[in-house]
């Protein structure tokens, strides 16, 4: 099978880890641990994936190669292949406001229309099979129709659109123009796969849209624990799902507006599964730089059982954010490509339910896995 | 639907909680929390269950009513119905050796054959639909054939048989004699439902056998967590599943031989689900009287993920042993009765997998739940 | 020794628990557990303390007896003595704004001067030896001089003074007027014992001032853990000290301004002891009604040790807020009375350091205990 | 000030970490974190310490240099100075029985008397200021008098003496022979500093004896937490202090007899501090190789407070065994040398109480620290 060419919108720690892990696997240094489906997808082996480029707005990275990004993360290992991976200027749209580095986007001196043209052409030129948005969390912005979206871009209304929306637009524009579908993954908690507008764009371009937000850590565990307790009919009395971290995502969540999007995603999940209202505090709680990408997590559930008795569970630990997401993405790009090649388009429910966070009424990941296996013909 | 008459072999905290919770439900004091299937089994409502008698070897209880047992547990509420529930002498077979109370069984002055006759007749006389063995954990004893079992009883070889084996024998003898099947549940980690001998006796008497050991607490949670991590292809490096409690089961586990049976049950589960060898320490760890029936639990799992990163999870809490088991039993007696009335016999896999611990290659409870729903025609 | 007459400003769960525990001790129902110095203070036995009255602004309590308050807390036990304890109207000053009950204070239809006169006279009339402010947390307000404070009251500037300031003013006014010192305890994190103005008022009236905020739970444990690690020269990398609760104090902390005062108190402590800047998130994190007065706590400390190694500690649990504080208060009222009778006045450092939170540069409670023992002549 | 020459009996992970950390400090690579007194002991700077030799019975190490040991621990860094540190054959006395490597001691072909002579002469020849025993935990053996000890050695009764006893004997023999005191530290939980026989030998040779067992991790934290709760008069109801690890010490504790010595040390401490009997399970619980030297710990304390309320604390974490002990040893060798130079001899209580585990009635480490500061003239 031919390779899968991947481009990242946002070349931070997740993208760097994805590229680094893949190279180490190809070099035989590490095994497939942390990639859910390993090499059980017959159409695409893990080793078929090739990171081809990135787009970013951090001035320390743009115009350079992946090696420049890797050097910012001492725990990642620089490798020869990284010299081939270019990082182009992406779209900023104020997304670097308040961040501890200087931002530099195409939009600093170009209109939205010019930016869209440039990024779309780059996707076509590099013949990308899959694009992945994995920038820091944005405030949620919504758009009502494809027409409205196109008007915003045409009229250069930079305050009515976010980077993740813009990137999705470019991906599907490229697919339509080249007349070959693309897999686009929105890996952050903005409204793209959950927006009818972008689903329409995906379908119109024979493309597959996966997202929003990757379910890889605490919220994933929470969903399966809620299913576990629901099946034995426990009554959860309250729920804490707190975490603290030191990566750029936590840095940005210090801005309360951005944290709101995380909170919505996470609380809904527990209630959807349990089927009743649950007093809860489930969200990222703070930025503590020394924790780095390995966040500290805490969960607490008191619950009722038979004859009025009360159990109580506390969970704590350290959980890597980016390697967990990167491992999931290794599956998502391949499953998306399988779907495109089978002529499926839009949002593919069995993929979305297992790998992502926020899509309609949620159910547990263990049940979503059964659905995914069915879709894959494994059951 | 007619009522379901239940008899307990071992009238300790689980049986007392079962009876107490049922009465409080019937009185409208509490809801169905902690009973997995609530009133979703059309053939038998929770309120149809009636505890009719118990058999025990604690001299403070035998020959009295349930009220005498209830008074030993200040957190349980004495109710009028308990005056109707008689506690008869059961079989001891040294099972009270080393326990902090005086034992008194039928076998103190009778042969095994006489004891079997007496208990069997009582089951028939009281017209029991279901018998449940829920004594403290025993050392594991095995038997090779029905013939051997019958010879042991005939020859009065009291050291070759345990109480849980003896009770199962009586239950199926009664069913055969009266020509109506019974549901027998072995709620402790001895080898009954896992013994071909007792499965044969169940089938020969058109009876249903459920067991062994009720999966209600830490091991249940462990199985679903292992499934959770397996599905995202984490490599668990080691596992601790420790607990400390103050009930009679922990008291007895101070005897190292008895603890072995718990250890076997629990470690196997994690490995069966994960599919690889796992250095682990999963078993009850100590008796601490002040903890009572609400055990303190601790779990620890370090694990590898993508690109060599390492996550680590600690779980701690307080977990009630007996109310959790009692809530499960409320389902088990009803599902067993459904099976008997449908002409099914022996061990019913979908019931056993979801409610019990030790039966063949184990899989997670969340998956077992899907099977059970299928069997019940709910899917 | 004669009795100690106590009046509470704020008759919530702490005051109710204090009164209830004392009565149960007098009745021989419970022992002295949770009272640090038990009956080791020769001048005043625990049983000498008598709760004489309360002041509150909750319309469900004012004008009634303690029994009306006790009935709001089903876990407290109503007793005959509670019929003797009257709850008078206190001062509101908008302190009930946003609370889930109707407020009713003396200030609703009286000037500050009239209110002060009424409360002061009540203190004299009832011959109180000790007054204790233990209302929900307030926003921090400061005052620069005794003159300014008196002007605020005279000019009826209700927005320049908080209830805890007003109550302290009344207590010391009463002491001066009757020419006998009083013990006044400010049990909440406002600036009273930490304000030179109120220290001046205490000294001028031969009174003892203790406060601010009672150190009874997580922050107390945190201070001793920091001392523990400092002495073995560990480098704490970051600190989380989070808690969630369901009592009125947590309810009110949903108002971000009030939470600020808690945060200041708590973070400072760790840094004072360690002697270096510590990235930390130490504060109440959320209101979850089902937790009630027994808050859920979580702490996390990664730390460096010899040769660059890194340890990591997670602490979680459930901690009662009010009974812990009430036990401390049983000591504080007696130690304050000892100080007054010895002619000491103002803030008594050895008492403050051990029992309170916020006073100058903080050190660990274990060291403060040594100082307190010295002051008591026990060493 | 002149250097301090150190020799290790047992050159495992603690000794290797000690040597490695010191070299890295001398090279300016790391700071003094984890060394409790840093450079606050005026007589001896950290950098004055020099590791001169080791004695071991692991065939992979004996006769080689420290570099051979360092290579067994990939997380330690080999450095040039390690080529100068020789590892000689030590005494085995069956201590390697059941260990996963081949043992080779002087006693394999020599009498105890010959072995003692050889080791004693080596101590004199190398002019050691301090010897440290830090082998894996031994079964406890006791001896009644100096005469009996000398007779055991003379009569070559290898089953009546353990390696740690033998090494202490050699150290003090060398001191007496050369007429200059030595510091001997027994870092394992055998009975040396706690034996009147070895105290007598230390005093007779103007030497200082420190031990037994280094208090560096969970038991140290436990002692300070018990002090914390005692001072606020909490009633601890039960205590779990469990840990699992993968180093050689845990490997050896799989032998139940050796684990007994750990259990005695640890449980006593909590009870000594609290002053009442405490149902507890405090000891190492299991060997799990993947945990390595960084053990997983768990503690649990339910407790009563005022008015019958109940708090509950769970502590979990990962704790390095060897670097913690090594950091303590950096102080102990220097404080011992200060004592010798001041003419003190035998066991020095303020040193022992703060750094070691098992010596008479125990009190908390925070209080021991105050004593130590007094002895050092810092207060």
XYZ file of N, CA, C and O in Angstrom, chain A residues 237-240 242 244 279-281 283 285-291 296-298 300 302 310 312 314-318, chain C residues 237-240 242 244 279-281 283 285-291 296-298 300 302 310 312 314-318:
232
model
N -22.881 10.266 43.551
C -23.437 11.429 44.249
C -22.829 12.740 43.764
O -23.513 13.748 43.651
N -21.540 12.740 43.502
C -20.889 13.934 42.944
C -19.609 13.468 42.284
O -19.142 12.357 42.532
N -19.050 14.317 41.426
C -17.847 13.914 40.699
C -16.867 15.063 40.596
O -17.231 16.172 40.223
N -15.621 14.787 40.964
C -14.533 15.719 40.698
C -13.636 15.077 39.657
O -13.295 13.896 39.769
N -10.317 16.644 38.152
C -9.459 17.832 38.121
C -8.107 17.466 37.542
O -7.652 16.338 37.687
N -4.008 19.318 36.529
C -3.075 20.430 36.517
C -1.938 20.035 35.588
O -1.476 18.883 35.631
N -23.908 16.592 40.284
C -23.106 17.751 40.696
C -21.645 17.423 40.448
O -21.142 16.416 40.954
N -20.970 18.239 39.648
C -19.602 17.856 39.299
C -18.714 19.057 39.039
O -19.185 20.161 38.772
N -17.428 18.840 39.154
C -16.418 19.833 38.802
C -15.364 19.096 37.990
O -14.426 18.521 38.530
N -12.837 19.581 34.918
C -12.188 20.496 33.976
C -10.719 20.633 34.352
O -10.323 20.240 35.442
N -7.717 22.439 35.979
C -7.792 23.348 37.117
C -6.640 24.324 37.245
O -6.759 25.303 37.963
N -5.525 24.040 36.602
C -4.474 25.027 36.787
C -3.214 24.735 36.011
O -2.941 23.600 35.623
N -2.459 25.793 35.810
C -1.177 25.718 35.108
C -0.054 25.700 36.131
O 0.078 26.623 36.935
N 0.716 24.636 36.127
C 1.883 24.534 37.001
C 3.047 24.080 36.129
O 3.176 22.897 35.796
N 3.881 25.027 35.747
C 4.925 24.762 34.754
C 5.764 23.516 35.043
O 6.052 22.743 34.120
N 6.164 23.253 36.298
C 7.058 22.099 36.506
C 6.441 20.756 36.128
O 7.160 19.779 35.967
N 5.126 20.679 35.995
C 4.502 19.406 35.645
C 4.696 19.057 34.173
O 4.572 17.898 33.786
N -0.983 16.210 36.380
C -1.421 15.552 37.610
C -2.934 15.515 37.578
O -3.573 16.532 37.321
N -3.510 14.335 37.816
C -4.969 14.207 37.754
C -5.528 13.738 39.088
O -4.850 13.086 39.875
N -6.762 14.134 39.323
C -7.464 13.704 40.538
C -8.935 13.503 40.196
O -9.536 14.325 39.511
N -12.718 12.005 42.041
C -13.369 11.585 43.288
C -14.838 11.299 43.024
O -15.525 12.121 42.433
N -18.039 9.759 45.317
C -18.801 9.042 46.344
C -20.053 8.484 45.669
O -20.559 9.081 44.716
N -22.593 3.442 51.281
C -21.912 4.444 50.465
C -20.453 4.046 50.239
O -19.706 3.868 51.192
N -16.704 5.008 48.139
C -16.019 6.246 47.770
C -14.708 5.884 47.080
O -13.938 5.085 47.599
N -11.202 7.430 45.092
C -10.286 8.519 44.753
C -9.291 7.978 43.730
O -8.721 6.916 43.933
N -9.082 8.735 42.664
C -8.086 8.321 41.673
C -7.090 9.445 41.510
O -7.478 10.603 41.375
N -5.811 9.124 41.565
C -4.850 10.177 41.243
C -3.746 9.586 40.393
O -3.609 8.380 40.271
N -2.972 10.443 39.773
C -1.911 9.928 38.935
C -1.260 11.005 38.106
O -1.551 12.199 38.246
N -0.343 10.556 37.302
C 0.321 11.430 36.336
C 0.062 10.863 34.954
O 0.260 9.665 34.720
N 8.794 20.764 43.867
C 8.757 21.376 42.534
C 7.472 22.147 42.281
O 7.486 23.204 41.666
N 6.347 21.602 42.736
C 5.072 22.314 42.610
C 4.131 21.740 43.653
O 4.393 20.660 44.187
N 3.065 22.466 43.943
C 2.150 21.995 44.982
C 0.709 22.248 44.575
O 0.354 23.351 44.174
N -0.099 21.198 44.697
C -1.540 21.356 44.571
C -2.150 21.082 45.943
O -1.781 20.106 46.603
N -6.002 21.168 46.850
C -7.350 21.469 46.358
C -8.378 20.850 47.286
O -8.113 19.839 47.922
N -12.931 20.400 47.807
C -14.299 20.612 47.363
C -15.213 20.295 48.536
O -14.963 19.320 49.251
N 5.653 27.122 42.603
C 4.452 27.170 41.767
C 3.369 26.332 42.436
O 3.603 25.150 42.717
N 2.222 26.940 42.726
C 1.234 26.178 43.485
C -0.190 26.605 43.166
O -0.438 27.686 42.655
N -1.103 25.728 43.464
C -2.537 26.011 43.348
C -3.175 25.468 44.622
O -3.535 24.294 44.696
N -6.088 26.181 47.251
C -7.281 26.953 47.593
C -8.516 26.039 47.494
O -8.423 24.948 46.947
N -11.624 24.629 45.737
C -11.833 24.584 44.294
C -13.280 24.511 43.856
O -13.569 24.765 42.689
N -14.178 24.112 44.741
C -15.529 24.055 44.216
C -16.570 23.655 45.243
O -16.260 23.030 46.252
N -17.796 24.027 44.931
C -18.950 23.713 45.770
C -19.666 22.501 45.193
O -20.107 22.527 44.038
N -19.742 21.436 45.952
C -20.489 20.253 45.532
C -21.365 19.862 46.711
O -20.904 19.238 47.676
N -22.629 20.219 46.617
C -23.541 20.069 47.755
C -23.523 18.686 48.415
O -23.516 18.593 49.641
N -23.477 17.584 47.630
C -23.568 16.277 48.302
C -22.414 15.997 49.260
O -22.516 15.107 50.093
N -21.308 16.733 49.165
C -20.179 16.471 50.066
C -20.442 17.008 51.474
O -19.797 16.590 52.432
N -13.811 16.970 50.294
C -12.874 16.085 49.608
C -11.604 16.879 49.364
O -11.665 18.007 48.864
N -10.453 16.321 49.747
C -9.195 17.051 49.592
C -8.237 16.284 48.689
O -8.289 15.066 48.593
N -7.384 17.046 48.032
C -6.346 16.453 47.186
C -5.087 17.305 47.298
O -5.153 18.530 47.254
N -0.824 17.307 45.974
C 0.177 16.672 45.114
C 1.490 17.429 45.211
O 1.513 18.644 45.082
N 5.392 16.853 43.669
C 6.596 16.220 43.130
C 7.802 16.924 43.751
O 7.728 18.125 44.053
N 13.641 11.918 41.745
C 12.389 12.643 41.937
C 11.351 11.758 42.617
O 11.006 10.693 42.112
N 7.353 11.578 44.439
C 6.058 12.186 44.150
C 5.031 11.660 45.138
O 4.920 10.458 45.343
N 0.939 11.904 46.491
C -0.465 12.291 46.306
C -1.187 12.028 47.627
O -1.038 10.944 48.197
N -1.967 12.993 48.076
C -2.751 12.785 49.289
C -4.207 13.053 48.947
O -4.520 14.056 48.313
N -5.079 12.146 49.334
C -6.487 12.460 49.174
C -7.260 12.002 50.390
O -6.748 11.252 51.208
N -8.464 12.478 50.528
C -9.238 12.077 51.691
C -10.492 12.892 51.850
O -10.850 13.712 51.001
N -11.160 12.606 52.929
C -12.358 13.350 53.315
C -12.107 13.930 54.687
O -11.663 13.227 55.600
